[in-house]
Amino acid sequence: MQGVRQVFCPVRATVLGLVLLLMTPVVTAAGIGDYWGYGEYYRQHPEQKRWLTELTEAVRQHAVPVEVGLQTRPLRIAMVYPSLQASSYWPDNERALQQRLDQLGIRYHLEARYTEPNIQLVEQVSQIRQLLDWQPDYLLYTLDSSRQQSIIERLIQNTDTRLILQNITTPLKSWGDRQPHMYVGFDHAEGARLLADHFVQRFPQGADYGVLFRSQGLISQLRGMTYIQSVPESHRLRSSYYTDSSRAGGRKAALQMLSEQPELDYIYACSTDVALGAVDALAELGRSDVVVNGWGGSPAEIEQLRLGGLKAVLMRMNDDNAIAIAEAIKRDLQGKPQPLIYSSDFVVLDDGMSMNEIQAYEALARRYSAGGY
């Protein structure tokens, strides 16, 4: 696979704009309907709810160290993270995971490898092979594309390493009972719905808008398509572009979008890097009339919220994911059953909030990675 694919793929916004968008082929691990929704999954696996409640309670509390002598050796934990991007989600999670494991008194060795998101899958395969030679107890990875799905299918069939998929909370139906050890992340569709509610309140009479997707994949579907389906008809989709998930790609797509549809009231951005790229484009054009959202709540997004470049930011309770992984490892050591899915909370920050409110949410979201513990 080449290092960089086409920077953006326009979907023309005519009268049939939404239909054309929905018909555009998307390279994903599977369609949205091929994944378990929460309600459907828990109806078939009611025992999971109790295990999830126990894990959630542990995440919210201070760390309780494991019993002395519980481990016979240090655990081997491997991670392959797409952390070479503007979003701080992945490095924050690595720091928070280590701090929580330390507080729990769990002995471990950590080996980490990093790539850019979506465009270095060959490198990811090489990194995983190297790490599997180390025979890790846990491997932390992610799922967004069909190629990553193929990698994961081989892993869950051919290794005893416990695979934890991060930044995804929708189990794949076709894997049946042979699932990864755990899915940890945020409900991307729920985040999209929260932002849809915000934009509907911000533009109660309706608006013209564009969508900047990440690269083609499951996360773009969940964040982008859910948003489009969640706003009323008075919010008129005029333009949409896939990007390469980078800040530069977001800027280029936003410039093209605004050259074709200069009357847009807002741009819905599907990721941190893409949102920051849209802010760059608006600054370049001298436009302050177009509203752009952030997606994730990284420090760079919060700074742009303070400066006025972003008007709203969907903030993840970022460190909860890492804490949940650490607490799940603790449950393993104790022989306790594991919930398959853990999903953290969101909050929408906007330009109507005080700096004290924003700082309070930021401190809660990054209570480990920002040095709070």
PDB file of C-alpha atoms in Angstrom, residues 77-99 110-121 124 127 139-145 148 152 163-169 182-186 188 214-215 219 223 245 270-273 295-301 316-323 325 342 365-366 368-370:
ATOM      1  CA  ILE A  77       2.239  -5.686  27.069  1.00  0.00           C
ATOM      2  CA  ALA A  78       2.681  -4.722  23.397  1.00  0.00           C
ATOM      3  CA  MET A  79       0.970  -1.831  21.641  1.00  0.00           C
ATOM      4  CA  VAL A  80       0.800  -0.798  18.001  1.00  0.00           C
ATOM      5  CA  TYR A  81      -0.716   2.680  18.010  1.00  0.00           C
ATOM      6  CA  PRO A  82      -1.480   5.099  15.128  1.00  0.00           C
ATOM      7  CA  SER A  83      -0.230   7.917  17.334  1.00  0.00           C
ATOM      8  CA  LEU A  84       1.772   9.919  14.766  1.00  0.00           C
ATOM      9  CA  GLN A  85      -0.926  12.585  14.397  1.00  0.00           C
ATOM     10  CA  ALA A  86      -2.042  15.849  16.005  1.00  0.00           C
ATOM     11  CA  SER A  87      -4.617  14.132  18.210  1.00  0.00           C
ATOM     12  CA  SER A  88      -3.220  13.356  21.662  1.00  0.00           C
ATOM     13  CA  TYR A  89      -5.575  10.417  22.223  1.00  0.00           C
ATOM     14  CA  TRP A  90      -3.008   7.661  21.711  1.00  0.00           C
ATOM     15  CA  PRO A  91       0.020   9.091  23.588  1.00  0.00           C
ATOM     16  CA  ASP A  92      -2.294  10.224  26.400  1.00  0.00           C
ATOM     17  CA  ASN A  93      -3.624   6.685  26.684  1.00  0.00           C
ATOM     18  CA  GLU A  94      -0.145   5.211  26.785  1.00  0.00           C
ATOM     19  CA  ARG A  95       0.861   7.519  29.648  1.00  0.00           C
ATOM     20  CA  ALA A  96      -2.385   6.965  31.551  1.00  0.00           C
ATOM     21  CA  LEU A  97      -2.156   3.184  31.152  1.00  0.00           C
ATOM     22  CA  GLN A  98       1.329   3.074  32.615  1.00  0.00           C
ATOM     23  CA  GLN A  99       0.399   5.292  35.545  1.00  0.00           C
ATOM     24  CA  LEU A 110       5.770  -2.424  27.757  1.00  0.00           C
ATOM     25  CA  GLU A 111       6.882  -2.420  24.117  1.00  0.00           C
ATOM     26  CA  ALA A 112       5.267   0.220  21.883  1.00  0.00           C
ATOM     27  CA  ARG A 113       5.362   0.872  18.134  1.00  0.00           C
ATOM     28  CA  TYR A 114       3.868   3.878  16.344  1.00  0.00           C
ATOM     29  CA  THR A 115       2.582   4.690  12.859  1.00  0.00           C
ATOM     30  CA  GLU A 116       0.476   7.293  11.111  1.00  0.00           C
ATOM     31  CA  PRO A 117      -3.261   6.474  11.005  1.00  0.00           C
ATOM     32  CA  ASN A 118      -4.629   4.432   8.089  1.00  0.00           C
ATOM     33  CA  ILE A 119      -1.687   4.827   5.706  1.00  0.00           C
ATOM     34  CA  GLN A 120       1.074   2.617   7.161  1.00  0.00           C
ATOM     35  CA  LEU A 121      -0.620  -0.762   7.406  1.00  0.00           C
ATOM     36  CA  GLN A 124       1.888  -2.129  11.256  1.00  0.00           C
ATOM     37  CA  GLN A 127       5.577  -4.207  13.889  1.00  0.00           C
ATOM     38  CA  LEU A 139      -1.475  -6.713  22.332  1.00  0.00           C
ATOM     39  CA  LEU A 140      -3.198  -3.335  22.018  1.00  0.00           C
ATOM     40  CA  TYR A 141      -4.250  -2.447  18.475  1.00  0.00           C
ATOM     41  CA  THR A 142      -7.167  -0.831  16.609  1.00  0.00           C
ATOM     42  CA  LEU A 143      -9.686  -1.593  13.843  1.00  0.00           C
ATOM     43  CA  ASP A 144     -10.851   0.802  11.137  1.00  0.00           C
ATOM     44  CA  SER A 145     -10.120  -0.785   7.746  1.00  0.00           C
ATOM     45  CA  GLN A 148      -6.768  -4.289   9.717  1.00  0.00           C
ATOM     46  CA  ILE A 152      -6.985  -9.158  13.496  1.00  0.00           C
ATOM     47  CA  LEU A 163      -5.932  -8.794  21.803  1.00  0.00           C
ATOM     48  CA  ILE A 164      -7.426  -5.509  23.033  1.00  0.00           C
ATOM     49  CA  LEU A 165      -8.880  -3.341  20.264  1.00  0.00           C
ATOM     50  CA  GLN A 166      -8.858   0.332  21.117  1.00  0.00           C
ATOM     51  CA  ASN A 167     -10.959   3.195  19.730  1.00  0.00           C
ATOM     52  CA  ILE A 168     -13.726   0.808  18.685  1.00  0.00           C
ATOM     53  CA  THR A 169     -16.681  -0.447  20.730  1.00  0.00           C
ATOM     54  CA  MET A 182     -11.831  -6.671  24.650  1.00  0.00           C
ATOM     55  CA  TYR A 183     -13.062  -3.602  22.760  1.00  0.00           C
ATOM     56  CA  VAL A 184     -12.246  -0.300  24.467  1.00  0.00           C
ATOM     57  CA  GLY A 185     -13.098   3.176  23.263  1.00  0.00           C
ATOM     58  CA  PHE A 186     -15.959   5.548  22.709  1.00  0.00           C
ATOM     59  CA  HIS A 188     -18.506   7.108  17.741  1.00  0.00           C
ATOM     60  CA  ARG A 214     -11.452  11.011   7.989  1.00  0.00           C
ATOM     61  CA  SER A 215     -10.084   8.458   5.520  1.00  0.00           C
ATOM     62  CA  ILE A 219     -14.903   5.379  12.046  1.00  0.00           C
ATOM     63  CA  ARG A 223     -19.009   9.575  12.924  1.00  0.00           C
ATOM     64  CA  SER A 245      -7.057  11.869   8.148  1.00  0.00           C
ATOM     65  CA  CYS A 270     -14.905  13.925  11.917  1.00  0.00           C
ATOM     66  CA  SER A 271     -11.544  14.032  13.704  1.00  0.00           C
ATOM     67  CA  THR A 272      -9.060  16.220  15.544  1.00  0.00           C
ATOM     68  CA  ASP A 273      -6.562  16.537  12.703  1.00  0.00           C
ATOM     69  CA  TRP A 295     -13.803  15.763  17.588  1.00  0.00           C
ATOM     70  CA  GLY A 296     -11.926  14.334  20.562  1.00  0.00           C
ATOM     71  CA  GLY A 297     -10.940  17.131  22.912  1.00  0.00           C
ATOM     72  CA  SER A 298      -7.165  17.145  22.501  1.00  0.00           C
ATOM     73  CA  PRO A 299      -5.152  20.046  23.965  1.00  0.00           C
ATOM     74  CA  ALA A 300      -4.774  21.492  20.447  1.00  0.00           C
ATOM     75  CA  GLU A 301      -8.554  21.539  20.034  1.00  0.00           C
ATOM     76  CA  ARG A 316     -13.834  12.303  25.291  1.00  0.00           C
ATOM     77  CA  MET A 317     -13.157  11.355  28.875  1.00  0.00           C
ATOM     78  CA  ASN A 318      -9.869  10.310  27.367  1.00  0.00           C
ATOM     79  CA  ASP A 319      -8.014   8.607  30.202  1.00  0.00           C
ATOM     80  CA  ASP A 320     -10.963   6.371  31.110  1.00  0.00           C
ATOM     81  CA  ASN A 321     -10.004   4.095  28.200  1.00  0.00           C
ATOM     82  CA  ALA A 322      -6.505   3.496  29.540  1.00  0.00           C
ATOM     83  CA  ILE A 323      -7.753   3.085  33.093  1.00  0.00           C
ATOM     84  CA  ILE A 325      -7.531  -1.486  30.156  1.00  0.00           C
ATOM     85  CA  TYR A 342     -16.022  -0.769  27.545  1.00  0.00           C
ATOM     86  CA  ALA A 365     -10.809  13.894  30.936  1.00  0.00           C
ATOM     87  CA  ARG A 366      -6.997  13.823  31.237  1.00  0.00           C
ATOM     88  CA  TYR A 368      -3.646  10.923  34.481  1.00  0.00           C
ATOM     89  CA  SER A 369      -2.092  11.973  31.176  1.00  0.00           C
ATOM     90  CA  ALA A 370      -2.031  15.660  32.150  1.00  0.00           C
TER      91      ALA A 370
END
